[in-house]
Coordinates of C-alpha atoms (C1' of nucleotides) in Angstrom, one line a residue:
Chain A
X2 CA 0.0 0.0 0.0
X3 CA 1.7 2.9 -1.0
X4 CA 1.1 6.2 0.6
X5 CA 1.7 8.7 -2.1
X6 CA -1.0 11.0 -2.3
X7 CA -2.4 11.0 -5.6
X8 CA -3.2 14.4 -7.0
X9 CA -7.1 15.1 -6.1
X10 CA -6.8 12.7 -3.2
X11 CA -7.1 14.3 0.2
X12 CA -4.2 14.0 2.4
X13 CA -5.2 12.7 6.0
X14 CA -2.9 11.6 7.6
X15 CA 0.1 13.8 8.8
X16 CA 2.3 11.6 7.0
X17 CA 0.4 12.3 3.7
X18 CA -0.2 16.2 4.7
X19 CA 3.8 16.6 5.2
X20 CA 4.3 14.9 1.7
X21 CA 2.0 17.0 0.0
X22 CA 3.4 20.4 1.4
X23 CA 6.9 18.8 -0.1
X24 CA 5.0 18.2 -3.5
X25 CA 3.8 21.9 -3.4
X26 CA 7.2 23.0 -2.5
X27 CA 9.0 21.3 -5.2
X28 CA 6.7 22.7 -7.7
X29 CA 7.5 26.2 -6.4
X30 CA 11.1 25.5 -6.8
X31 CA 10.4 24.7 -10.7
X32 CA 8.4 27.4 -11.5
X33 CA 10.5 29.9 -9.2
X34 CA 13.1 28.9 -11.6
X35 CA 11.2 29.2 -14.8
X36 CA 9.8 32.9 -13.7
X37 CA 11.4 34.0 -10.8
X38 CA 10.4 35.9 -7.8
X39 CA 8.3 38.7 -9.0
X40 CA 6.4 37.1 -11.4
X41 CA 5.5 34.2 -8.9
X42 CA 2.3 34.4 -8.6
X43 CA 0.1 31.7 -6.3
X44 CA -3.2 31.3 -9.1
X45 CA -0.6 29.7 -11.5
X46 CA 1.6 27.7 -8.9
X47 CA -1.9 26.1 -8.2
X48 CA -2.5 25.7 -11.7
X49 CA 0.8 24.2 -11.7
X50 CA 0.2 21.8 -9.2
X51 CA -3.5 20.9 -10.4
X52 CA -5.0 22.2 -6.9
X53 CA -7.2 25.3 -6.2
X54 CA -5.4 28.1 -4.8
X55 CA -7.3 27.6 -1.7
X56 CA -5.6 24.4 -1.0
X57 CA -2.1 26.3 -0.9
X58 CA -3.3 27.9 1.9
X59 CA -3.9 25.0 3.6
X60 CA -0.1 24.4 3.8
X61 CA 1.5 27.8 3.3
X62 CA 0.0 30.8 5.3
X63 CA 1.2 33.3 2.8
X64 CA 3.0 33.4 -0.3
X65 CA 6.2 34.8 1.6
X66 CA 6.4 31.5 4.0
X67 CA 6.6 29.7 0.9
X68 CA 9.8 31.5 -0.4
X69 CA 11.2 31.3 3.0
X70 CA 11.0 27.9 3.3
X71 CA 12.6 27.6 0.0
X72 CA 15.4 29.8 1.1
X73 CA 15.8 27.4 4.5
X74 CA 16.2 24.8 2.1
X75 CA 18.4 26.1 -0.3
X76 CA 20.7 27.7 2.5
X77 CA 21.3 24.0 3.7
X78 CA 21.3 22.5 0.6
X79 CA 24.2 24.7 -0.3
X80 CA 25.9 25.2 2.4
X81 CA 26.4 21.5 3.0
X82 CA 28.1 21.6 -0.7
X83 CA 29.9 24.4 0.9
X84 CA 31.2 22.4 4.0
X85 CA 32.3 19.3 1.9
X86 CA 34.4 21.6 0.3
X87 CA 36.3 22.2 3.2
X88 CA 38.2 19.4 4.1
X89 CA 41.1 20.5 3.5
X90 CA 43.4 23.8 4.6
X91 CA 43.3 26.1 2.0
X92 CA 43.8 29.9 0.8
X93 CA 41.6 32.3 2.1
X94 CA 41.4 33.2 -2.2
X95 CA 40.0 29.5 -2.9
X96 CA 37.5 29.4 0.7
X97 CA 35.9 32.3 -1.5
X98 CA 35.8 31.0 -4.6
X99 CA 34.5 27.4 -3.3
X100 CA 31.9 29.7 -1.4
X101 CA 30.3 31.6 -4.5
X102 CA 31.1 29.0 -6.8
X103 CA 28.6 26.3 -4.8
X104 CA 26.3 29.4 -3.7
X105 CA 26.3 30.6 -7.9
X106 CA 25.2 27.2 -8.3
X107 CA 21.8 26.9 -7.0
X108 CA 19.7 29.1 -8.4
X109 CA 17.5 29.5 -5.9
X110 CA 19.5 30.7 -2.9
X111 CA 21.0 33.6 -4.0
X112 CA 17.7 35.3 -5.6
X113 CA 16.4 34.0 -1.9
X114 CA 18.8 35.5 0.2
X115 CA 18.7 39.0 -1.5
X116 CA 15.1 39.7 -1.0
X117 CA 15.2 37.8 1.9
X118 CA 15.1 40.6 4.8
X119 CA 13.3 43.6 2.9
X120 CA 10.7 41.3 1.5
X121 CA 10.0 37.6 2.6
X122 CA 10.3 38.5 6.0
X123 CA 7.9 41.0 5.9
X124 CA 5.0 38.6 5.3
X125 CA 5.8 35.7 7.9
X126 CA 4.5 34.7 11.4
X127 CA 6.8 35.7 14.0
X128 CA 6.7 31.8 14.8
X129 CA 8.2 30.7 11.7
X130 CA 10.4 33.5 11.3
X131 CA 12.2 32.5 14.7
X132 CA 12.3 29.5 13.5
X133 CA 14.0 30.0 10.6
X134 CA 16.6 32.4 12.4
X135 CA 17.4 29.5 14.4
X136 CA 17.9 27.4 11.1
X137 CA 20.4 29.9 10.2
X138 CA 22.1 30.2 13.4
X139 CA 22.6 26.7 13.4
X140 CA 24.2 26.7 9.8
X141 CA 26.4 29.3 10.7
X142 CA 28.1 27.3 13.5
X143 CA 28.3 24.4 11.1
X144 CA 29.8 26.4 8.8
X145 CA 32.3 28.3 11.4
X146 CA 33.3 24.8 12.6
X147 CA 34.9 24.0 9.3
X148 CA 36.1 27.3 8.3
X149 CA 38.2 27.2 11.8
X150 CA 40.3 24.1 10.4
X151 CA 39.9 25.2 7.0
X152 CA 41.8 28.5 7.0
X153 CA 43.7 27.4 10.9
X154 CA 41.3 30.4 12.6
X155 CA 40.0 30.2 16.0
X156 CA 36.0 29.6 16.2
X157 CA 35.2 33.2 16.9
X158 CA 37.2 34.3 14.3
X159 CA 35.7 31.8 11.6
X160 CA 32.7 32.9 13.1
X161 CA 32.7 36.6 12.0
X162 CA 34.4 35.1 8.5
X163 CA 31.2 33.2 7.9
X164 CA 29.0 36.2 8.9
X165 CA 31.0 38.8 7.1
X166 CA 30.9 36.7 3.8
X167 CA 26.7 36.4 3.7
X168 CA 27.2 40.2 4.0
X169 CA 29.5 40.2 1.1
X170 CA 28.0 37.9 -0.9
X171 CA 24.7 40.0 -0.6
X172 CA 26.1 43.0 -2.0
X173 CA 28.8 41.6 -4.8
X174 CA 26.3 39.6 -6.4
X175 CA 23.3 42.5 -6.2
X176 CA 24.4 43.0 -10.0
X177 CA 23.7 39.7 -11.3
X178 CA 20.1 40.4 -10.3
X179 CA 20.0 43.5 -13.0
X180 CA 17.4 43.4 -16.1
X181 CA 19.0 41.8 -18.3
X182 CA 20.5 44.0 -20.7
X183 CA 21.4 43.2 -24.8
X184 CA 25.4 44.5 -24.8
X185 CA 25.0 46.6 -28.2
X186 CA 22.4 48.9 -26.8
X187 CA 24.7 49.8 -24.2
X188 CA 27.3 53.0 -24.4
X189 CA 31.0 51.6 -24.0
X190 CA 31.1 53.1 -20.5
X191 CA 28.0 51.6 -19.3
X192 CA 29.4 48.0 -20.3
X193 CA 32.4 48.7 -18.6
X194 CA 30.9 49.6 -15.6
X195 CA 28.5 46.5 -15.4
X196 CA 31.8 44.6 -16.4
X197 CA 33.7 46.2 -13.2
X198 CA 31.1 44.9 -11.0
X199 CA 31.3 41.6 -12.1
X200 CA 30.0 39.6 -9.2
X201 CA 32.8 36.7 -9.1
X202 CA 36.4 39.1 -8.8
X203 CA 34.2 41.2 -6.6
X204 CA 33.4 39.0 -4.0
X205 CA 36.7 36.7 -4.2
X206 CA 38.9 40.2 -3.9
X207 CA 37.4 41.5 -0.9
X208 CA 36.5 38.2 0.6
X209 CA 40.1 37.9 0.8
X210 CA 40.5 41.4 2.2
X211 CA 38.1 40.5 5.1
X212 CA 39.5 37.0 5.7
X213 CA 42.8 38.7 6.2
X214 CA 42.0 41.3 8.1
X215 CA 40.3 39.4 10.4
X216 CA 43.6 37.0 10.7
X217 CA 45.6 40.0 11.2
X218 CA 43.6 41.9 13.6
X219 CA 43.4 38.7 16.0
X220 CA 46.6 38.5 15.8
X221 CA 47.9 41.4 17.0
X222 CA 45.6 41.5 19.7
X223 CA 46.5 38.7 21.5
Chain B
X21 CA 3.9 86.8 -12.4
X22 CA 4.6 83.6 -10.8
X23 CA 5.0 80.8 -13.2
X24 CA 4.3 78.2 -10.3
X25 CA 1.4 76.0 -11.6
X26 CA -1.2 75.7 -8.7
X27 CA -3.1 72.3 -8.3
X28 CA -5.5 71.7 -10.8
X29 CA -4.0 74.7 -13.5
X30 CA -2.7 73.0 -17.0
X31 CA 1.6 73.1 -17.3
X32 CA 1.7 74.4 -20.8
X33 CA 5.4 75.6 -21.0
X34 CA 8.0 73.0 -20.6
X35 CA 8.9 75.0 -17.6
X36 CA 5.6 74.2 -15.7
X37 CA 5.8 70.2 -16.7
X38 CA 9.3 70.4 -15.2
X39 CA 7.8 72.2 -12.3
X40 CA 4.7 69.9 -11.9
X41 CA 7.3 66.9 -12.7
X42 CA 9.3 68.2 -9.4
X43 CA 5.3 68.3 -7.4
X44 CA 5.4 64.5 -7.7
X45 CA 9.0 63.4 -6.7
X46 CA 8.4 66.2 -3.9
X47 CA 5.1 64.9 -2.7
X48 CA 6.7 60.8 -3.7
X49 CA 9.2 61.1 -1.7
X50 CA 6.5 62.5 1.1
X51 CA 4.5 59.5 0.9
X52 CA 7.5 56.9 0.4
X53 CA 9.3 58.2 3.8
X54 CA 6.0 57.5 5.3
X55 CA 4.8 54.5 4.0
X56 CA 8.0 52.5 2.4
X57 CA 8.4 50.8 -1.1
X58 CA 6.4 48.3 -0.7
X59 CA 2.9 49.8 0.5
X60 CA 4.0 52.6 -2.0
X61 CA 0.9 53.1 -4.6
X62 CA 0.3 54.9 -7.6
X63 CA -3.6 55.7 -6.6
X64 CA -2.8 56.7 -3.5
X65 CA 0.6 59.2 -4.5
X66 CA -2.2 60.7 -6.8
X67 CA -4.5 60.9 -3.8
X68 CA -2.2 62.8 -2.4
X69 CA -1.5 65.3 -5.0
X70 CA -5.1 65.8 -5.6
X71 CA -4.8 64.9 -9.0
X72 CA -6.3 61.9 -11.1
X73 CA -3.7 58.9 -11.3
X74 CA -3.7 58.9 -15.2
X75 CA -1.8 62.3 -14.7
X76 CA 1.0 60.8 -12.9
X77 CA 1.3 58.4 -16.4
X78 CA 2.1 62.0 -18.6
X79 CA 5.1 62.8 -16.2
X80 CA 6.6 59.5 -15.5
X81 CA 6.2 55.6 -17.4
X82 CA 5.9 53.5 -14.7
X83 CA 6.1 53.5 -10.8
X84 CA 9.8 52.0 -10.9
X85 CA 10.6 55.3 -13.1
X86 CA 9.8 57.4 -9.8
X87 CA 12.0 55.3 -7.6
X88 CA 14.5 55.4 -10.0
X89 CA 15.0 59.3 -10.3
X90 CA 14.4 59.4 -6.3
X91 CA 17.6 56.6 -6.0
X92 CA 19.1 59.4 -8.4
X93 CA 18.3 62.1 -6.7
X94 CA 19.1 60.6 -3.3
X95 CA 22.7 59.4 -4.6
X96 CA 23.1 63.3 -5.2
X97 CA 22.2 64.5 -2.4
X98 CA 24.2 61.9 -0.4
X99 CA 27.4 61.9 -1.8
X100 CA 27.8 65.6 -1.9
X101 CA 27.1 65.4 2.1
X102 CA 29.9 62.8 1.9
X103 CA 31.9 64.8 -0.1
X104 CA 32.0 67.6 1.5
X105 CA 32.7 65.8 4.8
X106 CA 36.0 64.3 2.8
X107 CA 38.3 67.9 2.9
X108 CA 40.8 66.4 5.1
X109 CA 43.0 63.5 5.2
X110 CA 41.2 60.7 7.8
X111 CA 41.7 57.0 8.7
X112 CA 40.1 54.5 7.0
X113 CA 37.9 54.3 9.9
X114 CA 37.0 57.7 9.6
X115 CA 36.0 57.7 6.5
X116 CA 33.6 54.9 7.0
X117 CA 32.0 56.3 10.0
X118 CA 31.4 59.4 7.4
X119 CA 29.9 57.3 4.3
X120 CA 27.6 55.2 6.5
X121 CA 26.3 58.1 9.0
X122 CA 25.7 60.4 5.6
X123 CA 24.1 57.4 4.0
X124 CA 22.1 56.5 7.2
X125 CA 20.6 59.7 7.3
X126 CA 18.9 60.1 4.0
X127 CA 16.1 58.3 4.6
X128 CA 15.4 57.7 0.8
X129 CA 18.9 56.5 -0.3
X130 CA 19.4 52.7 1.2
X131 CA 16.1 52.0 0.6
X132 CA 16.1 52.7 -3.0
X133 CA 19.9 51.3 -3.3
X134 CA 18.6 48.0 -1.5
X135 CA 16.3 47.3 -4.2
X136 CA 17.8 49.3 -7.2
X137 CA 18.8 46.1 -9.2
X138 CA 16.2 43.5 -8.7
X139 CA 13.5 45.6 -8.5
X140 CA 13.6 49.1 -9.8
X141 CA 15.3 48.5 -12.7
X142 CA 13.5 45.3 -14.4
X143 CA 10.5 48.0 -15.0
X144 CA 12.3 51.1 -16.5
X145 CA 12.6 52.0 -19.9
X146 CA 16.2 51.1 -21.6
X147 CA 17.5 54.5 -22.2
X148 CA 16.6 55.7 -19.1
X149 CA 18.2 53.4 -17.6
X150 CA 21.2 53.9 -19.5
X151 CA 21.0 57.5 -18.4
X152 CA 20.9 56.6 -14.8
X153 CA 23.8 54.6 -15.1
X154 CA 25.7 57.3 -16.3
X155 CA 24.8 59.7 -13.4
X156 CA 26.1 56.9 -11.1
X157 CA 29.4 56.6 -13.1
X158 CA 29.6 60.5 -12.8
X159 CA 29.1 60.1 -8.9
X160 CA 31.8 57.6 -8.2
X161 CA 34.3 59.4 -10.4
X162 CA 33.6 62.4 -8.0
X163 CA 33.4 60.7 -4.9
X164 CA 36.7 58.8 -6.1
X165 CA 39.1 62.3 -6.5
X166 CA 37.8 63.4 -3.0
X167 CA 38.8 59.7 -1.4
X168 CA 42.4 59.6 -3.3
X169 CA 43.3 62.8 -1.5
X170 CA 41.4 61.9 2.0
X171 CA 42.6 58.4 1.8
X172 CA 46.1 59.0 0.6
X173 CA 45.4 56.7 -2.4
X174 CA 45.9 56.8 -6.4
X175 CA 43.0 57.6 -8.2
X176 CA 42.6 53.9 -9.0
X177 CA 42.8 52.7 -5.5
X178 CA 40.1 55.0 -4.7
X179 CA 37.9 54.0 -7.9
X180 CA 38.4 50.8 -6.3
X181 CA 37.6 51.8 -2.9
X182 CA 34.6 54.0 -3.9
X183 CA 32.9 50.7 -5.7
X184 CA 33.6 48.8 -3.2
X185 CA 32.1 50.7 -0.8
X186 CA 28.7 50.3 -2.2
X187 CA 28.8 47.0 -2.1
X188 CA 29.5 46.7 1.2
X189 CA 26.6 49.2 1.9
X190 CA 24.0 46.9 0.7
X191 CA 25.2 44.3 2.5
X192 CA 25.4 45.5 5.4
X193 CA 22.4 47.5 5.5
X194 CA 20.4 44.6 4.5
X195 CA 19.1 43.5 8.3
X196 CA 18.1 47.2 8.9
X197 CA 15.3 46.3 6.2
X198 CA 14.0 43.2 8.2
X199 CA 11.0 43.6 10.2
X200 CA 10.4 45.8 13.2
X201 CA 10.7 43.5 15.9
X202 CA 9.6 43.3 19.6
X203 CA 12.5 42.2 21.2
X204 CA 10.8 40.9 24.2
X205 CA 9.4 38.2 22.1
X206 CA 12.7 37.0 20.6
X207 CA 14.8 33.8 22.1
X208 CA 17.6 34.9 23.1
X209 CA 19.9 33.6 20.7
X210 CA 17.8 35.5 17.8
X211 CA 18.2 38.6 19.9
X212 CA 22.1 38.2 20.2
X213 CA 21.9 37.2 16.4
X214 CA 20.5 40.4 15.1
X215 CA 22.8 42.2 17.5
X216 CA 25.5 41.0 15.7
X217 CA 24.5 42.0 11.9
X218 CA 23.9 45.2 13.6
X219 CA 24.8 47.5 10.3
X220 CA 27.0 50.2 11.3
X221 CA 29.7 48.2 13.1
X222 CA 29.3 45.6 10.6
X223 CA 29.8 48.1 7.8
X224 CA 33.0 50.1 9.5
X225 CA 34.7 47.1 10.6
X226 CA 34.5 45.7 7.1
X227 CA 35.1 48.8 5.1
X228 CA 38.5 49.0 7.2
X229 CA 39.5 45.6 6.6
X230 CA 38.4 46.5 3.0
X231 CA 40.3 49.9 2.4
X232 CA 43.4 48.9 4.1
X233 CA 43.7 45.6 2.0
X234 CA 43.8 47.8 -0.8
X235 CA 46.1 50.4 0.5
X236 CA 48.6 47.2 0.8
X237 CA 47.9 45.5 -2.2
X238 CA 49.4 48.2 -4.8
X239 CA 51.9 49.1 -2.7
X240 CA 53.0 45.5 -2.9
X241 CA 52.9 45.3 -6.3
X242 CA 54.5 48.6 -7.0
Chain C
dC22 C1' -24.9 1.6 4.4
dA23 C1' -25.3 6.2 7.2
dT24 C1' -22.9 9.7 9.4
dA25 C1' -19.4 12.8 10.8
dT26 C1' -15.1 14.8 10.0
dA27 C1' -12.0 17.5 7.6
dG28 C1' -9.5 18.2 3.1
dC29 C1' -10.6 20.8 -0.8
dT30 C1' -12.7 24.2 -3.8
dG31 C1' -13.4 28.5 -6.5
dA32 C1' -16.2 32.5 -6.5
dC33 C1' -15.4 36.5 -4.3
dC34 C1' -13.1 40.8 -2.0
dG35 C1' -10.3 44.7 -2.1
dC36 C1' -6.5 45.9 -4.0
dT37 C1' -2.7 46.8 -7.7
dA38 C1' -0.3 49.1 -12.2
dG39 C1' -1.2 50.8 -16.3
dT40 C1' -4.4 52.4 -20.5
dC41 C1' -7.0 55.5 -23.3
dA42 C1' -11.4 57.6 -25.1
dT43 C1' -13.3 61.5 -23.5
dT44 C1' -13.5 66.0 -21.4
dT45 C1' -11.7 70.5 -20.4
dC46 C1' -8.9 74.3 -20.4
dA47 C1' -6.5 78.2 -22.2
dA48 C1' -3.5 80.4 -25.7
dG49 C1' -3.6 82.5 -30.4
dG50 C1' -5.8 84.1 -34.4
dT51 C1' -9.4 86.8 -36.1
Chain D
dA11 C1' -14.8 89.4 -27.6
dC12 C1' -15.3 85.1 -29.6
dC13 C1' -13.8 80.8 -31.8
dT14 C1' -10.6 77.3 -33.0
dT15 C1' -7.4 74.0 -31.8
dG16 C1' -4.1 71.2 -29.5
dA17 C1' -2.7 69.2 -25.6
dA18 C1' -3.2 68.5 -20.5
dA19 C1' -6.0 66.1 -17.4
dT20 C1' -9.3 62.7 -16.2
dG21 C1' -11.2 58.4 -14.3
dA22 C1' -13.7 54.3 -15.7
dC23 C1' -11.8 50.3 -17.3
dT24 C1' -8.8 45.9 -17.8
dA25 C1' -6.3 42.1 -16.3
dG26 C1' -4.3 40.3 -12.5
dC27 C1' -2.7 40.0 -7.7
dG28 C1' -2.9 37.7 -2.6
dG29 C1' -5.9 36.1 0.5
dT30 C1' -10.7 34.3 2.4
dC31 C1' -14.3 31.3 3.6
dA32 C1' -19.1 29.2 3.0
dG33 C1' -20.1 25.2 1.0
dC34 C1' -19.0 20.8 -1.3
dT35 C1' -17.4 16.1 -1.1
dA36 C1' -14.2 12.2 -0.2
dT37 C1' -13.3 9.1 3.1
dA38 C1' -12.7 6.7 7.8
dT39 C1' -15.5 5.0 11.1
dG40 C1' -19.8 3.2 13.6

DNA sequence: CATATAGCTGACCGCTAGTCATTTCAAGGT
DNA sequence: ACCTTGAAATGACTAGCGGTCAGCTATATG
């Protein structure tokens, strides 16, 4: 007897209930993917899915706790790429470009985490948004854990590495979230701008720049 | 005779459009302060005027066009506070204390800046986007001289320096943008979490780390 | 087979950005 | 002083949004 929930059967139990919110939230991956964030719109995820809209709100309270939940997801999907990276001692240079390189990866984290404050949280339950902090807490130490071995830093300096570079990787890839623009309409200064704030050098540079200046300052205060 | 076009009188010359266009962004940026992007609506910012919302359509395209010349107009005002604050030589430290406090205080700029890329600009017409860029190009260039001579950097280092800047800006800004929240109803480890993204430390330590990295780096590989 | 429970539905609400046929105003020519 | 004319202003309208909830119906149980 299996106990997949067929589409237009009704899921009772919480076993079925839990496996039809993941059904809904793998659909919202796809089509986040296909249309992104602003042009998400519930109506056709239900269409989507072959449910009414109504029935979304059966498992999702608003549209927001559905993108937040993807972002939880996609924050430990790729961060767990991330750590088994890590293994080894390495450059601060190449922690940032394993960093970017597994967070460039997954398409939806990084749309995620750039809306994530000024948007998504806006529309959550206090609840869930606590809870979701926690998630994040908890992924941070994770991370920090490895990051100490990984560039030989003590934990509360890995700790403000791994802090400083969600900051940084917030603002270095804020460009690769422009329209996107056909390069011949575009004066030659314009390109070369848009060029110098290429997301990848951006973020490795001053990762680097952080890293180190966190392993200096350290050590000169002890 | 005044020229000044009083509510509900036609603007016939192109100096009373340019007058009436100022009326919006004034009473825009009015209603923004008070009620954010989000909340922000075209009805209503007619309302407001006292004028009939297809009007606002003859002076502007679309909504994101408003927030567009407000980021533009913001950027202005801004940097020429931060400018002016620049006329002597400072620590690194220094100087970021300046950008961020001058930055902090404009109440349109980090807003707009926060959602310039992935919002504003996906609904903007190609040209004047293109126009908007250049103003920014225009802004860094002048910001840069003024930071090569407060800094004690080439003009390439502070280029570099002024870019980077920005970045940092949005990223560290970013949890100012969250939700109020009643701290009395956070665990404590969320509470000592948001403590620590608090954005003006988180900014000046990093900008420091950033600017100095810099400093070394050419004179290194000089 | 009847009943009660609860998952599901979709019409509906109040709102949004943006459009455009129509109205209205006022400057310029006579 | 009046008329013509062009363009500024209008607001009803469209298509679509997120979210709600009274009513429908599938199904587990007695």
């Amino acid at each position: 007897m299996s106990s997949v929930v067929a589409i237009n059967q009704r899921a009772r139990t919480a076993e079925q209930k839990a496996q039809r919110r993941n059904a809904v939230l793998e659909a919202a991956e796809t089509y986040f993917l296909e249309v992104g964030y602003e042009a998400f719109s519930m109506s056709n995820l239900a269409k989507n899915i072959g449910i009414a809209k109504g029935t979304l709100y059966l498992y999702f309270e608003t549209r927001e706790e559905i993108f937040l939940t993807l972002y939880e997801q996609s924050l430990v999907r790729w961060s767990d790429i991330f750590i088994d990276d890590l293994r080894e001692t390495m450059t601060s240079q190449v922690y940032a470009r394993k960093l970017l390189t597994a967070a460039a990866a997954d398409g939806t984290f990084l749309p995620l985490l750039i809306r994530l404050e000024h948007l998504i949280e806006h529309n959550v339950a206090l609840p869930r948004l606590i809870q979701s902090k926690q998630v994040f807490i908890a992924r941070v130490e994770k991370i920090a854990k490895v990051t100490a071995s990984s560039l030989e830093l003590s934990e509360a300096q890995a700790t403000e590495v791994v802090k400083t570079m969600g900051v940084l990787l917030i603002g270095a890839t804020q460009g690769d979230q422009g329209p996107a623009l056909d390069e011949e309409d575009l004066p030659q200064e314009v390109q070369d701008l848009i060029a110098s704030f290429s997301s990848k050098p951006l973020f490795i540079k001053n990762a680097v720049r952080i890293i180190e200046g966190i392993r200096m300052e350290t050590a000169f205060s002890i």
